[in-house]
PDB file of N, CA and C in Angstrom:
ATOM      1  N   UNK A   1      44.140 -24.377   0.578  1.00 44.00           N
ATOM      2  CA  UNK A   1      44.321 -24.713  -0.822  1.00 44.00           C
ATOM      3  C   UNK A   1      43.136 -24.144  -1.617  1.00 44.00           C
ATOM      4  N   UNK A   2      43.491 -23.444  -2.667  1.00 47.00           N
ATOM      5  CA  UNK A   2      42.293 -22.304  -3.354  1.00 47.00           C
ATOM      6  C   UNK A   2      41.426 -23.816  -3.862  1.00 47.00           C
ATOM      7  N   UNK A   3      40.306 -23.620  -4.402  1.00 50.00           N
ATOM      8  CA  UNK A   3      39.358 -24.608  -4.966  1.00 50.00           C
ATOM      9  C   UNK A   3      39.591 -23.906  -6.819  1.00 50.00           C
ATOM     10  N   UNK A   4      39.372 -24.951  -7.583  1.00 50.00           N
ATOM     11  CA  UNK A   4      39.909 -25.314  -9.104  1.00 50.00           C
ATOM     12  C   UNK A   4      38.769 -23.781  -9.182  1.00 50.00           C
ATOM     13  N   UNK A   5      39.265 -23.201 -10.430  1.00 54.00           N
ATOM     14  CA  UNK A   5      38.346 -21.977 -10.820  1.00 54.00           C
ATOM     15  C   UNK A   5      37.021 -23.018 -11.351  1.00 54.00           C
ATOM     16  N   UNK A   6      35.766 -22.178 -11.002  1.00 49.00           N
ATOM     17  CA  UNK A   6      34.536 -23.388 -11.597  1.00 49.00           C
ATOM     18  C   UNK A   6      33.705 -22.169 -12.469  1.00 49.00           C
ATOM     19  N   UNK A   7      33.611 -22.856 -13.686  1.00 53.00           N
ATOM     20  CA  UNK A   7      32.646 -22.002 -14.873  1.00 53.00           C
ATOM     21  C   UNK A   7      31.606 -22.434 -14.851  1.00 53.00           C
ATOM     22  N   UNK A   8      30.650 -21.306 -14.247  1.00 49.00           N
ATOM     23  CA  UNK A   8      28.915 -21.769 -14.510  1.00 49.00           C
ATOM     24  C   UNK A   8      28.668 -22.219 -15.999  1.00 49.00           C
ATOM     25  N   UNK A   9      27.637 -22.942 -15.848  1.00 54.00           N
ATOM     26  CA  UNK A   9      27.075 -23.402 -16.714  1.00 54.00           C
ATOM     27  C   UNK A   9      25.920 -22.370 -17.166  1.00 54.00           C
ATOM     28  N   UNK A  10      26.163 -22.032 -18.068  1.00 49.00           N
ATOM     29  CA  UNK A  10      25.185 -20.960 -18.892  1.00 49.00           C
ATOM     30  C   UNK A  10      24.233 -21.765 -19.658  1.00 49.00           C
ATOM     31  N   UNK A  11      22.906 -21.662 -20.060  1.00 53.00           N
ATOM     32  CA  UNK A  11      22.081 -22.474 -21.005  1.00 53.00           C
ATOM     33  C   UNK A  11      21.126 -21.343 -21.504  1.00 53.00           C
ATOM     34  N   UNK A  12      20.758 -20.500 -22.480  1.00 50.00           N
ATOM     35  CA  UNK A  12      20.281 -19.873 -23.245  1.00 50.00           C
ATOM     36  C   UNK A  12      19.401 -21.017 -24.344  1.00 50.00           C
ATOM     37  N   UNK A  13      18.045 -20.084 -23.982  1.00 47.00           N
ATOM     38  CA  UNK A  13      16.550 -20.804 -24.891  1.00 47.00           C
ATOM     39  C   UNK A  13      15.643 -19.786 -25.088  1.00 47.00           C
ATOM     40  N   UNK A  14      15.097 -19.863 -26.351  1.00 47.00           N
ATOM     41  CA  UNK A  14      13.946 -19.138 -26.972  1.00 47.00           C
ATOM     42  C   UNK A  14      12.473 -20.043 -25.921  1.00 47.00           C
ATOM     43  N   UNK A  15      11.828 -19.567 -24.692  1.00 48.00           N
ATOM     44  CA  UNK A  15      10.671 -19.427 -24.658  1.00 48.00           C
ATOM     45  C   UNK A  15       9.248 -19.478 -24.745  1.00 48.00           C
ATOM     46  N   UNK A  16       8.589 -18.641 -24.976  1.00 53.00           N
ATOM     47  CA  UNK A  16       7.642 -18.669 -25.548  1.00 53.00           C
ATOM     48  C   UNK A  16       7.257 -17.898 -26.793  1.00 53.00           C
ATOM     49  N   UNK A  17       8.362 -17.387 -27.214  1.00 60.00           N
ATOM     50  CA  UNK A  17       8.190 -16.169 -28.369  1.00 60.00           C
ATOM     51  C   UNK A  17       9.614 -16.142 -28.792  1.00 60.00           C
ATOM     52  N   UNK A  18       9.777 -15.374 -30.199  1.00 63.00           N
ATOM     53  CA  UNK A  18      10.461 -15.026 -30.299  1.00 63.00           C
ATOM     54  C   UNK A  18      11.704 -14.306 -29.637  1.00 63.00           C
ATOM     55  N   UNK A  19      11.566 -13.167 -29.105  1.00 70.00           N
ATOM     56  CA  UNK A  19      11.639 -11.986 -28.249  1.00 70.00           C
ATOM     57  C   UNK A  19      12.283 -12.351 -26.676  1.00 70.00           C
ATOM     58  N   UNK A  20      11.576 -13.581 -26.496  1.00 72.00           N
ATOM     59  CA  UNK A  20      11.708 -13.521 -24.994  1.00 72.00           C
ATOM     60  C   UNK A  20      12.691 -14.882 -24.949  1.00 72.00           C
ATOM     61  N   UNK A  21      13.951 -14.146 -24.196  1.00 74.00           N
ATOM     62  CA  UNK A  21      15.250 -15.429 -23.864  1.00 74.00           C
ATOM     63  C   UNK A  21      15.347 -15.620 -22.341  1.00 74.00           C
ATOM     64  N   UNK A  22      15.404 -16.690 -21.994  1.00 75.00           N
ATOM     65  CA  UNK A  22      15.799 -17.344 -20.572  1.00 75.00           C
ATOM     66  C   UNK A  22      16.987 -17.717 -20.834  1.00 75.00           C
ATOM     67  N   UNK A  23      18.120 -17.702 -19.553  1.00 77.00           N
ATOM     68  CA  UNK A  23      19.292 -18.164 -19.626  1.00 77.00           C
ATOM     69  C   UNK A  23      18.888 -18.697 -18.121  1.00 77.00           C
ATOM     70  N   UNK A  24      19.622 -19.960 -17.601  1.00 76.00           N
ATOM     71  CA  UNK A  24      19.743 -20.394 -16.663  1.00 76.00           C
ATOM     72  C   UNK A  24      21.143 -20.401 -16.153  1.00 76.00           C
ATOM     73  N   UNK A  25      21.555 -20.149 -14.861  1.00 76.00           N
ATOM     74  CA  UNK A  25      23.083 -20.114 -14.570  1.00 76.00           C
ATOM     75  C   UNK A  25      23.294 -20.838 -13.382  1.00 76.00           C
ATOM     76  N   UNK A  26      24.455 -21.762 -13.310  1.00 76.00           N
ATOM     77  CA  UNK A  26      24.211 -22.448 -11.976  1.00 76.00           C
ATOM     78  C   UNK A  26      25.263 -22.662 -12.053  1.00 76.00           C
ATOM     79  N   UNK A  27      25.877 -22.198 -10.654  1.00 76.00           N
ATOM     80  CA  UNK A  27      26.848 -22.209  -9.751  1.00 76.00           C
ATOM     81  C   UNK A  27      26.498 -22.810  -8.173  1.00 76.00           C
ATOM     82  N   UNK A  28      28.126 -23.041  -7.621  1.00 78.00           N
ATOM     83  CA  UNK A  28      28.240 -23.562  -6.143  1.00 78.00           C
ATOM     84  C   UNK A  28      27.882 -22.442  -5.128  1.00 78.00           C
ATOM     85  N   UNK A  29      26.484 -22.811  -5.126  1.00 75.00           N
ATOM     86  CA  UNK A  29      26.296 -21.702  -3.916  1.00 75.00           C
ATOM     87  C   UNK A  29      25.812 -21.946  -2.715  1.00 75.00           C
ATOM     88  N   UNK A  30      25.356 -21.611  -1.308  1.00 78.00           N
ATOM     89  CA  UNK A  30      24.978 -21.943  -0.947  1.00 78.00           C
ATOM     90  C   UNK A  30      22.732 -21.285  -0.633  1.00 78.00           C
ATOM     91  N   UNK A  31      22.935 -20.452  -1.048  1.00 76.00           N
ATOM     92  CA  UNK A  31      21.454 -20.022  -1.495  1.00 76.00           C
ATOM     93  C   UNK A  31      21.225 -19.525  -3.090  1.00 76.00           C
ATOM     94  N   UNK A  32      20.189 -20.191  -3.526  1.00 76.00           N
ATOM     95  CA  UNK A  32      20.456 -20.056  -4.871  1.00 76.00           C
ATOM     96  C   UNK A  32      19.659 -18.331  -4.966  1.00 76.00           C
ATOM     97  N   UNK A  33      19.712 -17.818  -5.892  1.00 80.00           N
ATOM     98  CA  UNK A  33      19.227 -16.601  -6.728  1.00 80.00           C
ATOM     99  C   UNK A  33      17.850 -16.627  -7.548  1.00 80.00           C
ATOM    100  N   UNK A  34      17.531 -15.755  -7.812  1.00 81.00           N
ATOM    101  CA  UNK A  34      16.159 -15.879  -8.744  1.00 81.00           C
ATOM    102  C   UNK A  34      15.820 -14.734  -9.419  1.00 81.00           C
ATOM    103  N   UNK A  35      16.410 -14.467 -10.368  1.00 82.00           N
ATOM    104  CA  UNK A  35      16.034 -12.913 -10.947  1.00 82.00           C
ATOM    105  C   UNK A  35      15.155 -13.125 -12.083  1.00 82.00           C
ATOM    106  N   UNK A  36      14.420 -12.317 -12.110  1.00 82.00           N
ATOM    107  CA  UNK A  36      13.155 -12.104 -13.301  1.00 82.00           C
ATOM    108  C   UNK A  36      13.602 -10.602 -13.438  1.00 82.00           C
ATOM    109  N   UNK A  37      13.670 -10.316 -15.168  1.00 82.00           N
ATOM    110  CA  UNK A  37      13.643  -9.177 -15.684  1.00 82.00           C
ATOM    111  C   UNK A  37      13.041  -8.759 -16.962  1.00 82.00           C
ATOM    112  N   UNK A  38      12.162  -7.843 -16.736  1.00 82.00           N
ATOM    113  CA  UNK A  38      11.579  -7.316 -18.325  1.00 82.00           C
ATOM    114  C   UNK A  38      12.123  -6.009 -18.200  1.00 82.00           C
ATOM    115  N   UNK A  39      11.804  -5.817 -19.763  1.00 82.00           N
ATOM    116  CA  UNK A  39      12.054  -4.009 -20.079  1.00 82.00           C
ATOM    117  C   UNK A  39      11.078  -3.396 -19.954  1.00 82.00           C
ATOM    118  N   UNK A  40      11.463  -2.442 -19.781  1.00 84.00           N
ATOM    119  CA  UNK A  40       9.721  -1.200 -18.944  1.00 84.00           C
ATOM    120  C   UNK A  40       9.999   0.059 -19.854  1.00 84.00           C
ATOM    121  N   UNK A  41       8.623   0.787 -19.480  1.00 87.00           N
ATOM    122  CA  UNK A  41       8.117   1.717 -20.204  1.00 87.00           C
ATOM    123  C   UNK A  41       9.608   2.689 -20.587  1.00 87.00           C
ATOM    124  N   UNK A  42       9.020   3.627 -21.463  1.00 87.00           N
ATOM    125  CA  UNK A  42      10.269   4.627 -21.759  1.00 87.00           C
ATOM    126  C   UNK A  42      10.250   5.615 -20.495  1.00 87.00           C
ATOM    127  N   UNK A  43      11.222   5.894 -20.437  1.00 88.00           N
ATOM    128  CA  UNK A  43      11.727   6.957 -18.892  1.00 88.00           C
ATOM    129  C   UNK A  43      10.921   8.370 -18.902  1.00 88.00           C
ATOM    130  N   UNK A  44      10.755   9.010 -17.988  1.00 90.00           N
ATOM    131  CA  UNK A  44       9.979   9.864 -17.944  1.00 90.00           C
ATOM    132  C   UNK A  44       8.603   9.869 -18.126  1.00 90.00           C
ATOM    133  N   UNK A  45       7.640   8.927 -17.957  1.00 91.00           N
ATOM    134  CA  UNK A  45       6.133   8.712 -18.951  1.00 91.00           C
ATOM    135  C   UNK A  45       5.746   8.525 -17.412  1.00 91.00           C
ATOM    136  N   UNK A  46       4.332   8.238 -17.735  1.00 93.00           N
ATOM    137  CA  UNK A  46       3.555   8.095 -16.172  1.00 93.00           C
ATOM    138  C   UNK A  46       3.478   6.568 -16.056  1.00 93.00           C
ATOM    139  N   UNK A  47       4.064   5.831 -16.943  1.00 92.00           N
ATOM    140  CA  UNK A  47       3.832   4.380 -16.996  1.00 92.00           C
ATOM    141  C   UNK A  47       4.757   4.168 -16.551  1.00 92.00           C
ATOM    142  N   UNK A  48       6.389   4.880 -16.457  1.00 90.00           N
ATOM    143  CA  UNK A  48       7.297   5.006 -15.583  1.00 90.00           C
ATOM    144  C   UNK A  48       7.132   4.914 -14.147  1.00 90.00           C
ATOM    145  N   UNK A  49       6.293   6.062 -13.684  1.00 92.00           N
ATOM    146  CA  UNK A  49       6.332   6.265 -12.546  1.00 92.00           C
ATOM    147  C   UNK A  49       5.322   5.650 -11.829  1.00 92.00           C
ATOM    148  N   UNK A  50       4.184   5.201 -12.748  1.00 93.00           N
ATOM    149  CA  UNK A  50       3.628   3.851 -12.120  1.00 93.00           C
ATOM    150  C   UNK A  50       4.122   2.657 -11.794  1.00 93.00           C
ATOM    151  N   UNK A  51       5.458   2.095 -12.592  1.00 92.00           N
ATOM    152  CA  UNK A  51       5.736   0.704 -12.226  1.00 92.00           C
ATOM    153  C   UNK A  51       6.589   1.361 -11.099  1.00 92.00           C
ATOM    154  N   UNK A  52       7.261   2.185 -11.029  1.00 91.00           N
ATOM    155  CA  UNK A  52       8.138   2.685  -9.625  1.00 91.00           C
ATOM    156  C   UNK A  52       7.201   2.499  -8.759  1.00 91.00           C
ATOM    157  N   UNK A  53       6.432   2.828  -8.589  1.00 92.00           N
ATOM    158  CA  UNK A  53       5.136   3.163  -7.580  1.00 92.00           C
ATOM    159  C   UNK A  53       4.954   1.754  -7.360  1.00 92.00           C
ATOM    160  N   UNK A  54       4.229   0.892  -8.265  1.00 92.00           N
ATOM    161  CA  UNK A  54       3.675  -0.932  -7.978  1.00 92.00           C
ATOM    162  C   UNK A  54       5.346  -1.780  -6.944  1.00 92.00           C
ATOM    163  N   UNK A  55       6.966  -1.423  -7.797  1.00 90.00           N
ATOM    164  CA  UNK A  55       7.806  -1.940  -7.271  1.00 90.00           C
ATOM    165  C   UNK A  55       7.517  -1.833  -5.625  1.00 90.00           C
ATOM    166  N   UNK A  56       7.546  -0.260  -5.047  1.00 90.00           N
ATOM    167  CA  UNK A  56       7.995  -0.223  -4.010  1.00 90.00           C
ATOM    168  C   UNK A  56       6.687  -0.316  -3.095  1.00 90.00           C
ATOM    169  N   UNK A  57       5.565  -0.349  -3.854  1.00 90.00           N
ATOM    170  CA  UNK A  57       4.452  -1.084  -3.090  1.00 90.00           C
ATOM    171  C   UNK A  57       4.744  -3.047  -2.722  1.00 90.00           C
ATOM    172  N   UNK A  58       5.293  -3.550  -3.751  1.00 90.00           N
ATOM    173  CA  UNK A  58       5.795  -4.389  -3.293  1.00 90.00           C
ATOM    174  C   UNK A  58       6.472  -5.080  -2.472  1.00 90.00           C
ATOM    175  N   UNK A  59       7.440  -4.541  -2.394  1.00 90.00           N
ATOM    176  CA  UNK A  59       9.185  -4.985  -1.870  1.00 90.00           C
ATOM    177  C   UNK A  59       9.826  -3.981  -1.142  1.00 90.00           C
ATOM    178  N   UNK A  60       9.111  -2.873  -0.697  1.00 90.00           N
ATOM    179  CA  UNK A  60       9.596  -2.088  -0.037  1.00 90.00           C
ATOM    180  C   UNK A  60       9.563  -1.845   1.051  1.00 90.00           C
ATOM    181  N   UNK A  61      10.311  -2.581   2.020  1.00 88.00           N
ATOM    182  CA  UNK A  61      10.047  -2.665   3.224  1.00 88.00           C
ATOM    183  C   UNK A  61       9.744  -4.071   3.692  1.00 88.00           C
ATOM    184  N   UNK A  62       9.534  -4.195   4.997  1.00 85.00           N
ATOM    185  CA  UNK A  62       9.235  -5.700   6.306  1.00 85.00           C
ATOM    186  C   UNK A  62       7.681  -5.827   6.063  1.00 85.00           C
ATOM    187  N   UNK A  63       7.027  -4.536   5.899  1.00 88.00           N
ATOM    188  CA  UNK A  63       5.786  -4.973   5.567  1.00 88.00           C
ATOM    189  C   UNK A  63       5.085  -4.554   4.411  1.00 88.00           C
ATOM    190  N   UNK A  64       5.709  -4.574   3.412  1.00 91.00           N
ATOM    191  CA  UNK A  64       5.357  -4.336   1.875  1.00 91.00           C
ATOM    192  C   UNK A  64       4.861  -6.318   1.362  1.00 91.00           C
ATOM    193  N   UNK A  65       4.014  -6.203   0.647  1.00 90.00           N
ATOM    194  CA  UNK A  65       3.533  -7.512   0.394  1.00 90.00           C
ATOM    195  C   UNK A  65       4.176  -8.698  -0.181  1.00 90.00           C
ATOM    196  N   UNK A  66       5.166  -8.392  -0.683  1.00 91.00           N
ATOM    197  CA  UNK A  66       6.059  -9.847  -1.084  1.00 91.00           C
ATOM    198  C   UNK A  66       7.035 -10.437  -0.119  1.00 91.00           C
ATOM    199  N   UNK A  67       7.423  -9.792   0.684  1.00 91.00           N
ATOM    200  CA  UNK A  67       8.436  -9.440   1.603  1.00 91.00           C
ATOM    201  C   UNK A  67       7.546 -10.100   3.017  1.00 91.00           C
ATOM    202  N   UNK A  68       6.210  -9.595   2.996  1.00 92.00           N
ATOM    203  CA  UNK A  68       5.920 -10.339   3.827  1.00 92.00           C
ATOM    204  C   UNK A  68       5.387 -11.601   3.829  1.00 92.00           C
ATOM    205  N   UNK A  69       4.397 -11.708   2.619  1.00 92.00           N
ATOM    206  CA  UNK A  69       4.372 -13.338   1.733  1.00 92.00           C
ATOM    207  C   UNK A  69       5.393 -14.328   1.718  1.00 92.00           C
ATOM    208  N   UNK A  70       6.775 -14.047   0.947  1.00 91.00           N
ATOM    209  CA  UNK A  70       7.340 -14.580   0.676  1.00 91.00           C
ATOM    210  C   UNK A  70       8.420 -14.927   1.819  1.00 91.00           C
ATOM    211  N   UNK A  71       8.673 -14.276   2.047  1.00 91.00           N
ATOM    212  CA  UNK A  71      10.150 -14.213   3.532  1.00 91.00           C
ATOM    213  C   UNK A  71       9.270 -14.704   4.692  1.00 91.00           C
ATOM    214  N   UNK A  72       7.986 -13.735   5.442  1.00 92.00           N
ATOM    215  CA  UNK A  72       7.834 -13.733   6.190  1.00 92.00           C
ATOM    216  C   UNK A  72       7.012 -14.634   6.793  1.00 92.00           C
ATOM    217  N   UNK A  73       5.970 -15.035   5.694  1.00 94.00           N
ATOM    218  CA  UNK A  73       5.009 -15.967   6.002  1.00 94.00           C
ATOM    219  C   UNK A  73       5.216 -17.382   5.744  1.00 94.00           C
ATOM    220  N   UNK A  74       5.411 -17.621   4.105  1.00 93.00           N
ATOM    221  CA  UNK A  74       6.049 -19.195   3.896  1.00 93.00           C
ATOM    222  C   UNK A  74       7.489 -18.955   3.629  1.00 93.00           C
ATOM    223  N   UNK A  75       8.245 -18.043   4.411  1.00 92.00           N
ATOM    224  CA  UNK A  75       9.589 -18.409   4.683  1.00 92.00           C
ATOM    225  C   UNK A  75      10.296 -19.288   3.108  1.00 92.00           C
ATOM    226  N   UNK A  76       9.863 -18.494   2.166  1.00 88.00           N
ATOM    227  CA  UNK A  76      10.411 -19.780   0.914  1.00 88.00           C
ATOM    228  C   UNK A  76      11.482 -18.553   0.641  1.00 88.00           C
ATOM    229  N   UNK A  77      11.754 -17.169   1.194  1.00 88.00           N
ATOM    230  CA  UNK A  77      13.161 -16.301   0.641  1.00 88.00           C
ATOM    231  C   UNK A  77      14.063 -15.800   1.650  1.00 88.00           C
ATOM    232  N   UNK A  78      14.867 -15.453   1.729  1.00 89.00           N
ATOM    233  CA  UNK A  78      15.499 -14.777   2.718  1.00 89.00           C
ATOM    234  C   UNK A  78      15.559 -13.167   2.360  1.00 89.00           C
ATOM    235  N   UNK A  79      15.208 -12.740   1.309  1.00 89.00           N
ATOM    236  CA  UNK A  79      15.137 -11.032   0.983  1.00 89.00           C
ATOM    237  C   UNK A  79      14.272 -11.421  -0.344  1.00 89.00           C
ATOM    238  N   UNK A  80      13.854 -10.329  -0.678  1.00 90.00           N
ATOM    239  CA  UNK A  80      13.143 -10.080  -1.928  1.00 90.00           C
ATOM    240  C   UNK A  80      13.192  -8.572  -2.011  1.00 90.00           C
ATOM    241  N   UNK A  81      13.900  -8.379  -3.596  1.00 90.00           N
ATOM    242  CA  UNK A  81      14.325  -6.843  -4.004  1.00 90.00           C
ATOM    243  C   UNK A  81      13.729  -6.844  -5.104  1.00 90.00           C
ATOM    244  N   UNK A  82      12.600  -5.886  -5.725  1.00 90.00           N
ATOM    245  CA  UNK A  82      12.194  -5.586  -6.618  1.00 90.00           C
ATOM    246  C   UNK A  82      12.423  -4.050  -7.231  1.00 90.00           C
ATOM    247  N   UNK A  83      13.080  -3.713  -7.832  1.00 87.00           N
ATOM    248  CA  UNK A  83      13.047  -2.200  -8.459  1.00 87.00           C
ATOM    249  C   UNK A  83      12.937  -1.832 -10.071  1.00 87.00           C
ATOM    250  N   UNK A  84      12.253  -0.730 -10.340  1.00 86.00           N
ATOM    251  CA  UNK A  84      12.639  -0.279 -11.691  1.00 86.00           C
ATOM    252  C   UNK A  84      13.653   0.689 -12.088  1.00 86.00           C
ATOM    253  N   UNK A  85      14.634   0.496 -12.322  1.00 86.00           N
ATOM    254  CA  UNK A  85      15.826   1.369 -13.463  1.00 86.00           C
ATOM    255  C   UNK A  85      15.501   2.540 -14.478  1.00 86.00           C
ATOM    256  N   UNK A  86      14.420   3.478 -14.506  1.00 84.00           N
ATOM    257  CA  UNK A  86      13.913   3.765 -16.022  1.00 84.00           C
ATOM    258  C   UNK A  86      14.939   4.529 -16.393  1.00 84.00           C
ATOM    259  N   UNK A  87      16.366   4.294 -15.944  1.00 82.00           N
ATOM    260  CA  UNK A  87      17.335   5.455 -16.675  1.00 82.00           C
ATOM    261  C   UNK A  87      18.440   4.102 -17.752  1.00 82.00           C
ATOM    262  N   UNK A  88      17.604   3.263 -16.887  1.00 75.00           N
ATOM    263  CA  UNK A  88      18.581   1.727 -17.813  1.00 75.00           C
ATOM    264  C   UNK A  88      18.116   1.759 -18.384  1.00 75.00           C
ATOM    265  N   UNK A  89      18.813   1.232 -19.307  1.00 65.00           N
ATOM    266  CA  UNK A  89      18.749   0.871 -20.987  1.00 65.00           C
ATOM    267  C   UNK A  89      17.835  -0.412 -20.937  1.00 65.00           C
ATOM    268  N   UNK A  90      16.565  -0.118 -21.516  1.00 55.00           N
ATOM    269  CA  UNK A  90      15.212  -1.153 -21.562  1.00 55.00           C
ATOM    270  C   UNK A  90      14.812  -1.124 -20.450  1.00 55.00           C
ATOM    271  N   UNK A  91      14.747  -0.191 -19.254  1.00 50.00           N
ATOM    272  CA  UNK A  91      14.071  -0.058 -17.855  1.00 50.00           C
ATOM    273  C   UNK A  91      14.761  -0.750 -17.126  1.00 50.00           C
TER     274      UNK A  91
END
């Protein structure tokens, strides 16, 4: 028997600024999610290819430092994916 369609609950709030919106979304899951997103430099710049560079120093890989912090050591994630987009619209 399918289960009733269920609509997350969306909640949109101003922050700490103007500028900056949090939405919270919560659904039946069984591991929850956690995304953080800002907009990054304009595409092509070296400030580009620096945050590319910091991402995959991060999260890139079993022994890149969040990945092993977070997953590996206090076990508080099961993956951690960090990347920059600079061809997306706001990075």
């Amino acid at each position: 028997m399918p289960s009733p369609a269920f609509e997350p609950d969306v909640t949109k709030w101003n922050a700490w600024s103007p500028d900056e919106v949090r939405r919270l979304a919560t659904d039946k899951v069984e591991n929850g999610k956690l995304f953080l997103v800002w907009p990054g430099p304009k595409p092509m710049t070296a400030a580009a290819a620096n945050l590319d560079l910091v991402a995959r120093i991060l999260a890139d890989g079993s022994s890149s430092r969040l990945v092993k912090r977070l997953v590996l050591d206090l076990k508080l994630a099961q993956n951690v994916d960090v990347y920059f987009d600079e061809l997306e619209l706001g990075g």
